PDB file of C-alpha atoms in Angstrom:
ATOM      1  CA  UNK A   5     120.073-153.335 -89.034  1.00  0.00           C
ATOM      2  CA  UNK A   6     119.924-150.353 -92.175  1.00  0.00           C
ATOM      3  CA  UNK A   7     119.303-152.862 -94.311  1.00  0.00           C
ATOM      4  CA  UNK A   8     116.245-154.589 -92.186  1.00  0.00           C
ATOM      5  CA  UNK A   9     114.885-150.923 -91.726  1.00  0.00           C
ATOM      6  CA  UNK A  10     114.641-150.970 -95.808  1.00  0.00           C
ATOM      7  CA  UNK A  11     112.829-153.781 -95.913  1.00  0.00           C
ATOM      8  CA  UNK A  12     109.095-152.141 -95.034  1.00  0.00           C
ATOM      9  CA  UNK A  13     110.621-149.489 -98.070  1.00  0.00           C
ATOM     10  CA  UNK A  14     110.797-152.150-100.546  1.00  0.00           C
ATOM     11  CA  UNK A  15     107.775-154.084 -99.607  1.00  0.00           C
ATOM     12  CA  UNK A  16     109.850-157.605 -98.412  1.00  0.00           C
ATOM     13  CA  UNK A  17     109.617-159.572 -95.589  1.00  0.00           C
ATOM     14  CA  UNK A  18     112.813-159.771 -93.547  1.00  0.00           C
ATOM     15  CA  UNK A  19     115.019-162.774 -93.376  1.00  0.00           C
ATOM     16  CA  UNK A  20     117.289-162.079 -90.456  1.00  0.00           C
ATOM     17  CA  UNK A  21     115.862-159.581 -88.010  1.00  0.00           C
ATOM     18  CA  UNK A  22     118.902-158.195 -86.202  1.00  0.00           C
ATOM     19  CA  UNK A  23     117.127-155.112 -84.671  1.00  0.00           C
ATOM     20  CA  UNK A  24     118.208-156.458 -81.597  1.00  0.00           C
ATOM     21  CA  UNK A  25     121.990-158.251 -82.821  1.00  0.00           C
ATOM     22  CA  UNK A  26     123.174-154.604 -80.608  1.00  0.00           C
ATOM     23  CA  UNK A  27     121.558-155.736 -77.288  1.00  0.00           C
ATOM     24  CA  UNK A  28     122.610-159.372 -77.898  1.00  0.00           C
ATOM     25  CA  UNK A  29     126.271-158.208 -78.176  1.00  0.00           C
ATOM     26  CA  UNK A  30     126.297-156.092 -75.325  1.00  0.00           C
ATOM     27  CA  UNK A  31     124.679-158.826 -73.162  1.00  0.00           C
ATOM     28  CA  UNK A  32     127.520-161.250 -74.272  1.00  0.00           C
ATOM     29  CA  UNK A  33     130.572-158.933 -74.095  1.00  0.00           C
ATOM     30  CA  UNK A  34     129.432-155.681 -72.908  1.00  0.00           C
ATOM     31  CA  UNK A  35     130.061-152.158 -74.660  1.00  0.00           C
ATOM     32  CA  UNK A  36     134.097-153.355 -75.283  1.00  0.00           C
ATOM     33  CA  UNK A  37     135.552-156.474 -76.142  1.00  0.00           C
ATOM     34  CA  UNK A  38     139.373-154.885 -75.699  1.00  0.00           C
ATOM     35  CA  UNK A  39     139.407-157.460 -72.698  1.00  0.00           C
ATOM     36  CA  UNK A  40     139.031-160.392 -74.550  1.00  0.00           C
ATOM     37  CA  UNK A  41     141.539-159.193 -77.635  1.00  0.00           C
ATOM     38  CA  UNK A  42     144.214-158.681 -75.385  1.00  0.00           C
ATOM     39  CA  UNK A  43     143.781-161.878 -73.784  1.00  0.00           C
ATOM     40  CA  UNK A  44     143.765-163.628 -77.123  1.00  0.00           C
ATOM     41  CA  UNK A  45     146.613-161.414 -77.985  1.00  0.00           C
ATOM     42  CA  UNK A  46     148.237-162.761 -75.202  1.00  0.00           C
ATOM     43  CA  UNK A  47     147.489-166.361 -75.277  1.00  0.00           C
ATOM     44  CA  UNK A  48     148.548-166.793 -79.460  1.00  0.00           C
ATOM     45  CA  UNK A  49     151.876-164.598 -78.610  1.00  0.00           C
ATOM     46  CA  UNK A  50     152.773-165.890 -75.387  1.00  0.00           C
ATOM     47  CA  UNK A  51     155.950-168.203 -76.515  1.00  0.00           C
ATOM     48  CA  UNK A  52     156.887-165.315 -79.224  1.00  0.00           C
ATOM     49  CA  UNK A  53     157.017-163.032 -75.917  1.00  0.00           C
ATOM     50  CA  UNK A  54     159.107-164.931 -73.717  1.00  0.00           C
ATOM     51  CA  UNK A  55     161.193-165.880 -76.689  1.00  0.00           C
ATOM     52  CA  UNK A  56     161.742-162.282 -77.403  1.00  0.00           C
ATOM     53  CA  UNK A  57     162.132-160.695 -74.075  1.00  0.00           C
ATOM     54  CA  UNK A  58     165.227-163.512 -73.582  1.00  0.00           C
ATOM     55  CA  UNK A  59     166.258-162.744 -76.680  1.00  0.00           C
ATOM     56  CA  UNK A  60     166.721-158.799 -75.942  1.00  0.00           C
ATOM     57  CA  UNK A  61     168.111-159.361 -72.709  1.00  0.00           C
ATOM     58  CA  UNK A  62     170.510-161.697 -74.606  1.00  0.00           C
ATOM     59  CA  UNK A  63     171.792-158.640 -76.917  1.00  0.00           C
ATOM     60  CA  UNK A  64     172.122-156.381 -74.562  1.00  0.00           C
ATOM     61  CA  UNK A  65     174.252-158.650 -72.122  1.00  0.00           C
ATOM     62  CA  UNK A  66     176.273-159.027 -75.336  1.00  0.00           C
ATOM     63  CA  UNK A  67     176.742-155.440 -76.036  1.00  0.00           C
ATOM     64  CA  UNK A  68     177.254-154.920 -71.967  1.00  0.00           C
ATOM     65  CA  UNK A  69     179.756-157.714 -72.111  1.00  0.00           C
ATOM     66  CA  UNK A  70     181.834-155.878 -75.614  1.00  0.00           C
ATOM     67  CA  UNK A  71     181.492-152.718 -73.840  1.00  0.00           C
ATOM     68  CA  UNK A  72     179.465-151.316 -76.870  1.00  0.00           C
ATOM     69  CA  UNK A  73     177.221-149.792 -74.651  1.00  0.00           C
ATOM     70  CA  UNK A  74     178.583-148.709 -70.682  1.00  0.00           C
ATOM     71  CA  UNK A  75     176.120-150.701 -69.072  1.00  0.00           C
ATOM     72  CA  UNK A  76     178.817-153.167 -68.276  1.00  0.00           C
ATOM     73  CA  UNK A  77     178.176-157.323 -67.579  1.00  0.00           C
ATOM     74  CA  UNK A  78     173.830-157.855 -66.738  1.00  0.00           C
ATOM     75  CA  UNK A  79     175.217-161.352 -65.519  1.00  0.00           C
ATOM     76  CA  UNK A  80     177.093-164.459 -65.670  1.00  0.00           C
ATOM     77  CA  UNK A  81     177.622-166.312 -68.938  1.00  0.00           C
ATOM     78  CA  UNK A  82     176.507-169.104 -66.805  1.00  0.00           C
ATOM     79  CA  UNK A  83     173.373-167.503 -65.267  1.00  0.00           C
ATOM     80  CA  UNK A  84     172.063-166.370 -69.127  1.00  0.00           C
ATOM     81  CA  UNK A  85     172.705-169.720 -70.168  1.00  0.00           C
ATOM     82  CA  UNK A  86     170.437-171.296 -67.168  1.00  0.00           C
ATOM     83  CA  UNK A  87     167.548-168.055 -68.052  1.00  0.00           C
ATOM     84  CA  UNK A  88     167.383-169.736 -71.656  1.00  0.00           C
ATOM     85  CA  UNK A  89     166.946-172.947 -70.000  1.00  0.00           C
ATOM     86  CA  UNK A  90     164.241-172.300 -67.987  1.00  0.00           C
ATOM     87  CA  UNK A  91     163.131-169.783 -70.758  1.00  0.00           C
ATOM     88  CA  UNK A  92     162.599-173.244 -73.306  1.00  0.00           C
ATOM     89  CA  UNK A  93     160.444-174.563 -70.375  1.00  0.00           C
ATOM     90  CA  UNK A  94     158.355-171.901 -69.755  1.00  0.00           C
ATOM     91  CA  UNK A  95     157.524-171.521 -73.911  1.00  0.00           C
ATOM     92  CA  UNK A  96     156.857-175.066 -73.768  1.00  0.00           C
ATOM     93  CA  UNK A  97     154.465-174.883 -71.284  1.00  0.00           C
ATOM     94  CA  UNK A  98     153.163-172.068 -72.649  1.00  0.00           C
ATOM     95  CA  UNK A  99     152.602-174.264 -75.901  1.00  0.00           C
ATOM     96  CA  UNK A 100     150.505-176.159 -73.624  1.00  0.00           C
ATOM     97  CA  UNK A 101     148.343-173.465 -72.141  1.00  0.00           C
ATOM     98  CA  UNK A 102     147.832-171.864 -75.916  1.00  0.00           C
ATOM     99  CA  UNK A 103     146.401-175.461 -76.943  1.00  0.00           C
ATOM    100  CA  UNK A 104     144.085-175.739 -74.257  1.00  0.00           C
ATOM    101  CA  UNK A 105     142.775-172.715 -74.253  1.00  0.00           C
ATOM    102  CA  UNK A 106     142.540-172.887 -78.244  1.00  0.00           C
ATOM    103  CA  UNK A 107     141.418-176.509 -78.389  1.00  0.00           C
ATOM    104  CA  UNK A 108     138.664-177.015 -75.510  1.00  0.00           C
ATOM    105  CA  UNK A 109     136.772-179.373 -74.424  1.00  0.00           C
ATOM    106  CA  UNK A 110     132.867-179.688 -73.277  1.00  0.00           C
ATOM    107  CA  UNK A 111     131.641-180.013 -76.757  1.00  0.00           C
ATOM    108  CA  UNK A 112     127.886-179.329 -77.070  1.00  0.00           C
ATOM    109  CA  UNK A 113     124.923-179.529 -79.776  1.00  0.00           C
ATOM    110  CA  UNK A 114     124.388-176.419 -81.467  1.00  0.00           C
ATOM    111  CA  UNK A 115     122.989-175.334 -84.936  1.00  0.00           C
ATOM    112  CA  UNK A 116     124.373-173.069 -86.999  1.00  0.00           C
ATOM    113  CA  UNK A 117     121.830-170.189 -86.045  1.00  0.00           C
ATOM    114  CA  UNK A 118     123.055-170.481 -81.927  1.00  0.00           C
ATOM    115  CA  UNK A 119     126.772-170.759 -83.668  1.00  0.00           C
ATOM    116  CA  UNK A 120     127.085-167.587 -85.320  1.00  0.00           C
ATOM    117  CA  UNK A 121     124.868-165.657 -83.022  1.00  0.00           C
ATOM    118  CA  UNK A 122     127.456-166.152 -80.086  1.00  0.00           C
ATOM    119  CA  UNK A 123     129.748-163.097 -80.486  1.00  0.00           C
ATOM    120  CA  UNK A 124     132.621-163.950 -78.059  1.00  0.00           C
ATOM    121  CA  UNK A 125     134.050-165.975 -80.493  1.00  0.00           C
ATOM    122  CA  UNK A 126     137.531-165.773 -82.498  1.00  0.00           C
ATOM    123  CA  UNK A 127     140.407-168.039 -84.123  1.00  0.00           C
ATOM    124  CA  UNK A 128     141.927-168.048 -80.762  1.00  0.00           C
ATOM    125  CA  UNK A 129     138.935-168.528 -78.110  1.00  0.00           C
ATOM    126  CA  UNK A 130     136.626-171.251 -80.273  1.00  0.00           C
ATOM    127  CA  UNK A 131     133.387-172.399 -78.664  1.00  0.00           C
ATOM    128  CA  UNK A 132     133.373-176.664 -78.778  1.00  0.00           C
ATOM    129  CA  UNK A 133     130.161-177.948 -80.820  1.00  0.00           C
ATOM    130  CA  UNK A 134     128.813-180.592 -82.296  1.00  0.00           C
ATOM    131  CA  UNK A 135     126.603-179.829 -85.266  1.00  0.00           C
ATOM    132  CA  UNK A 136     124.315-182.370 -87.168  1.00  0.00           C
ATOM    133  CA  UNK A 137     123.607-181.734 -90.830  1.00  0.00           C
ATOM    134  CA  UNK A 138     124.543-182.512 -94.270  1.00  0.00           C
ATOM    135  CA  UNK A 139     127.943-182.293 -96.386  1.00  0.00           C
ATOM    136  CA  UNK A 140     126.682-180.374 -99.289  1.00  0.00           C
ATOM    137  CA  UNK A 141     130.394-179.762-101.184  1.00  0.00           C
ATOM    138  CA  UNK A 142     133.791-178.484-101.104  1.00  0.00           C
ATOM    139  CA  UNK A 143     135.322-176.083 -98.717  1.00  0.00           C
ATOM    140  CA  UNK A 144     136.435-174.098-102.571  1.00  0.00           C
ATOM    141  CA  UNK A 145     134.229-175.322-105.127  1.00  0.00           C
ATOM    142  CA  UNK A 146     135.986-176.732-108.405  1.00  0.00           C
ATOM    143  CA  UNK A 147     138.591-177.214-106.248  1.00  0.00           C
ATOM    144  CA  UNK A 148     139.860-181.059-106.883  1.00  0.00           C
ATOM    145  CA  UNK A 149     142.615-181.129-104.254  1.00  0.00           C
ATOM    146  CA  UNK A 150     140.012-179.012-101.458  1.00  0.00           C
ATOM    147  CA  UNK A 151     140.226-180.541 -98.191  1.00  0.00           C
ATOM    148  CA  UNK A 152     137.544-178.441 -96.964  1.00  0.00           C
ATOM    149  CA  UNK A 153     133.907-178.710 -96.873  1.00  0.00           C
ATOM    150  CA  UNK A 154     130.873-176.944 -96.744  1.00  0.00           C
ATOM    151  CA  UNK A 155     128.245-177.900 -93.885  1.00  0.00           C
ATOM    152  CA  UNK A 156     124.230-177.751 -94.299  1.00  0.00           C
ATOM    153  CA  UNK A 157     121.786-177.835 -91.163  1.00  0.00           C
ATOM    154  CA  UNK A 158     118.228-176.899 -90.835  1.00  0.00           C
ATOM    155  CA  UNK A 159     118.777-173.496 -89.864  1.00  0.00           C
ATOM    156  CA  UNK A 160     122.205-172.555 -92.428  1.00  0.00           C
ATOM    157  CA  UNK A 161     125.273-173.396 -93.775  1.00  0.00           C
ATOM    158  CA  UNK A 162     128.857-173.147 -92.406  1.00  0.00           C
ATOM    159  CA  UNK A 163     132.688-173.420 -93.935  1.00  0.00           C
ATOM    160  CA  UNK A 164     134.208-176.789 -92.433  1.00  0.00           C
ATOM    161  CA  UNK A 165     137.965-176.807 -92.041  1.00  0.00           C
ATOM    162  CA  UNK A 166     139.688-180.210 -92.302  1.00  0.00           C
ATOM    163  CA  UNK A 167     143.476-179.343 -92.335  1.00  0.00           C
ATOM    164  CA  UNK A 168     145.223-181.528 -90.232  1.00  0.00           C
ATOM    165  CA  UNK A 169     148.239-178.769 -90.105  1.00  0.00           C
ATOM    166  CA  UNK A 170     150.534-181.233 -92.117  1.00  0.00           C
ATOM    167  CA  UNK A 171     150.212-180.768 -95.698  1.00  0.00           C
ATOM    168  CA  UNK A 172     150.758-184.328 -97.292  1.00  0.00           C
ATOM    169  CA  UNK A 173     147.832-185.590 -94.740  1.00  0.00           C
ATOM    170  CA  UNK A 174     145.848-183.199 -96.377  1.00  0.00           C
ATOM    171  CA  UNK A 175     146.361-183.802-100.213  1.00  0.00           C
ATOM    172  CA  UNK A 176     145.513-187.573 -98.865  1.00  0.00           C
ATOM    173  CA  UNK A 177     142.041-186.350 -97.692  1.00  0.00           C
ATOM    174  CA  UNK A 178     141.320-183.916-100.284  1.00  0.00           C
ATOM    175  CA  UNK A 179     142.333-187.064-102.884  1.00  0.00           C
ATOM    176  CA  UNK A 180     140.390-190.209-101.135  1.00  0.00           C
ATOM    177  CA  UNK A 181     138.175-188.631 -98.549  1.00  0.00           C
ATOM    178  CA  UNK A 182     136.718-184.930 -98.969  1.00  0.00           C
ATOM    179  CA  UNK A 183     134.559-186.379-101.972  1.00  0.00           C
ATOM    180  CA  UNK A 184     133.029-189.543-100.626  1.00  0.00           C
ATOM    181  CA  UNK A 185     131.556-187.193 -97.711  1.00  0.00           C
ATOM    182  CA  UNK A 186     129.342-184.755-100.072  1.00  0.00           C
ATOM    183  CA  UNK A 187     126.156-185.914 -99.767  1.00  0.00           C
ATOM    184  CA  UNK A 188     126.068-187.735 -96.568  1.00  0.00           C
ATOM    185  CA  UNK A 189     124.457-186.732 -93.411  1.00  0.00           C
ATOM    186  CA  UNK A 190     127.407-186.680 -90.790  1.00  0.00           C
ATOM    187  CA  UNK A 191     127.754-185.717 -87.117  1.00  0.00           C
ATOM    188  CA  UNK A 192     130.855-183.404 -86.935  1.00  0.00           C
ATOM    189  CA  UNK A 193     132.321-182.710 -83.355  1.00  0.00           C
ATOM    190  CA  UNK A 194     134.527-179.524 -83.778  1.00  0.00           C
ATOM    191  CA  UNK A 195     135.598-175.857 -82.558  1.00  0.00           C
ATOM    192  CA  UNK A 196     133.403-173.152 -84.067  1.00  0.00           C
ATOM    193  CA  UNK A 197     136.175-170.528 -84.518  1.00  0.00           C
ATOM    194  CA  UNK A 198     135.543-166.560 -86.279  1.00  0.00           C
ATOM    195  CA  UNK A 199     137.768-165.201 -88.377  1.00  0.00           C
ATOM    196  CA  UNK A 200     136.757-163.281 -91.505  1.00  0.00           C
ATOM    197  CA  UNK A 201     134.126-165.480 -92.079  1.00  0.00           C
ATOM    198  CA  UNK A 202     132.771-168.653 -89.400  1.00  0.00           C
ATOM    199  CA  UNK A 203     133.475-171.502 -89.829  1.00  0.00           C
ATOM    200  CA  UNK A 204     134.403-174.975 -87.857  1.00  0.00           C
ATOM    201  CA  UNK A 205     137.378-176.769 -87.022  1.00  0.00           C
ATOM    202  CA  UNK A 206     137.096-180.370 -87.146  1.00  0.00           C
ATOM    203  CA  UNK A 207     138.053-183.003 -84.437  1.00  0.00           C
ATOM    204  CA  UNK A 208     135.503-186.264 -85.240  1.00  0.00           C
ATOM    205  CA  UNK A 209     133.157-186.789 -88.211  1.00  0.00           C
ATOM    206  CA  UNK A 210     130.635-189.560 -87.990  1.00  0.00           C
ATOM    207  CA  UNK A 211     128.580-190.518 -90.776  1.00  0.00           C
ATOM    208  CA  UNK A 212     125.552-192.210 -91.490  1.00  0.00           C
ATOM    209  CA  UNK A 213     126.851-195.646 -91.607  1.00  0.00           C
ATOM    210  CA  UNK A 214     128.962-195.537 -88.601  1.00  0.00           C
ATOM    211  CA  UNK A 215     132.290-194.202 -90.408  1.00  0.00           C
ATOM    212  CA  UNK A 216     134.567-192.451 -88.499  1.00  0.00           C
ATOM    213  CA  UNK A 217     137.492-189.712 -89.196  1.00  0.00           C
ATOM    214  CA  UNK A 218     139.608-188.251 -86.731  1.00  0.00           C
ATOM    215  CA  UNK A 219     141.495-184.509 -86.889  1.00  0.00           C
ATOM    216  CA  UNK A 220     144.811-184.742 -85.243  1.00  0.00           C
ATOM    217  CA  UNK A 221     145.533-181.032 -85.840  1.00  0.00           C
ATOM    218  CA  UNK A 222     145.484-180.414 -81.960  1.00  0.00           C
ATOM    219  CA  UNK A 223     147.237-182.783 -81.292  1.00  0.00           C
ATOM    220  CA  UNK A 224     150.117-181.745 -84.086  1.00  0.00           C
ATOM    221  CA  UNK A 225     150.709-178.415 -81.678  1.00  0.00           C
ATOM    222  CA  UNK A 226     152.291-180.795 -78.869  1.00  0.00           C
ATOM    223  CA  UNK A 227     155.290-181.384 -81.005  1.00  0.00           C
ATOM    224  CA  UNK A 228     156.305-177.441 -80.807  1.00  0.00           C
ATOM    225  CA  UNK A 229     156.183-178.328 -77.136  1.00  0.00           C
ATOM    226  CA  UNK A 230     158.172-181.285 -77.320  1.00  0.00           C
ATOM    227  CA  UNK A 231     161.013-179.925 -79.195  1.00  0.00           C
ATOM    228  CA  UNK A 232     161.286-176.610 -76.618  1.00  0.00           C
ATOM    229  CA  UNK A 233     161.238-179.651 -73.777  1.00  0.00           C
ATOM    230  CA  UNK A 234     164.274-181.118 -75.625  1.00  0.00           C
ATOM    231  CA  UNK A 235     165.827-177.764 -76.103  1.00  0.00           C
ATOM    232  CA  UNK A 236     165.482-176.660 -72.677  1.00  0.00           C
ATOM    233  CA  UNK A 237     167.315-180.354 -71.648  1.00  0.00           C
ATOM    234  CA  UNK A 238     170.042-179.897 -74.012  1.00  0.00           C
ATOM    235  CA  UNK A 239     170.962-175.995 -72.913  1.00  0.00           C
ATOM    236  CA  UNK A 240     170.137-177.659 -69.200  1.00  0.00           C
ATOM    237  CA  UNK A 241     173.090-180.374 -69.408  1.00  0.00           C
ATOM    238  CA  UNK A 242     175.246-177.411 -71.048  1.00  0.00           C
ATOM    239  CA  UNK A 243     175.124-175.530 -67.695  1.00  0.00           C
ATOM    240  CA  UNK A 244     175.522-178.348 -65.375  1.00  0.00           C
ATOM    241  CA  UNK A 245     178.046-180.300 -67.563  1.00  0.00           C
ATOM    242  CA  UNK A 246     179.895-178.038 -69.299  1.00  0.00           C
ATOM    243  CA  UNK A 247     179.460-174.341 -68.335  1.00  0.00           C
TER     244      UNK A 247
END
């Protein structure tokens, strides 16, 4: 906004008016956004936080149970061990719940201009778009072994991120994909995230001649889910079987 109320000072037209970018925000989110950065808090966190609350009540069962502190036994060897079961359940179900919320669905044409103008936006709540425009070069530029790439439209330009979360799947694309894409007008179905800068998460790319690549990222997160699953069956048969 200072630097649009320079503009009449230095005789230039303005690019970007965002006299009114304060209204627009309030309208969106209201005078605080604390809500929705708790809730995002929560969301990314929430299998580090029921990790860690079993895990202190863990220690101090084990410091009750050595009579390092008087607090005596909490519980049964056999009740803690059936707390961590249900405790691998619950984080991988809370897996789950992160992914959908981070990952959603309903995927919509935007431009870049509607993109970056919605303000209730972070790496954690995305909004799901699907942009048409033009591959104009790397995500890092010089970069041979880039995987990313850099997205043109009619109304801007926008950071695309291709990593697929699994890092010899990404050499692959950086080596015998990222290139082939500059230049071509694509369709690219993805979640416009915020984090220091904007930029897009990729899901599909389409190109001109009916080419297709897939981002399995999203779909990567299930296997922390799986393995707490597994874990919570293993310490599961522990307490019926042997505990």
């Amino acid at each position: 906004q200072r630097l649009n109320e320079q503009c009449p000072i230095y005789r230039v037209p303005v690019e970007y008016d965002l006299s009114g970018a304060r209204a627009i925000k309030e309208q969106q989110v209201g005078k605080s956004m604390a809500g929705e950065f708790i809730t995002d808090l929560f969301i990314k966190t929430l299998p580090t936080i029921i990790f860690t609350i079993l895990g202190i009540f863990t220690i101090f069962w084990l410091l009750g149970y050595l009579s390092v502190l008087p607090i005596g036994s909490l519980t049964t060897i056999n009740n803690l061990v059936l707390l961590w079961a249900i405790g691998f359940t619950v984080m991988g179900f809370g897996v789950i719940i992160r992914t959908s919320f981070m990952y959603r669905k309903g995927f919509a044409p935007n431009t870049m201009v509607e993109l970056v103008s919605n303000i209730n936006v972070s790496p954690v709540r995305p909004v799901p778009a699907l942009i048409d425009g033009t591959i104009i070069g790397k995500g890092i530029p010089g970069h041979w072994l880039s995987e990313d790439l850099y997205f043109q439209d009619k109304t801007g330009r926008m950071y695309v991120d291709y990593r697929f979360g699994f890092r010899l799947m990404d050499f692959w694309w950086a080596l015998r994909r990222a290139d082939q894409l500059v230049g071509q007008n694509v369709k690219i179905q993805g979640w416009y995230r915020r984090g220091p800068g904007p930029y897009l998460q990729v899901d599909t790319i389409w190109t001109q001649d009916g080419k297709r690549f897939r981002n399995y990222s999203k779909h990567m997160t299930y296997i922390l889910a799986v393995l707490f699953f597994v874990i919570s069956a293993i310490v599961f048969y522990l307490w019926f079987a042997v505990i």
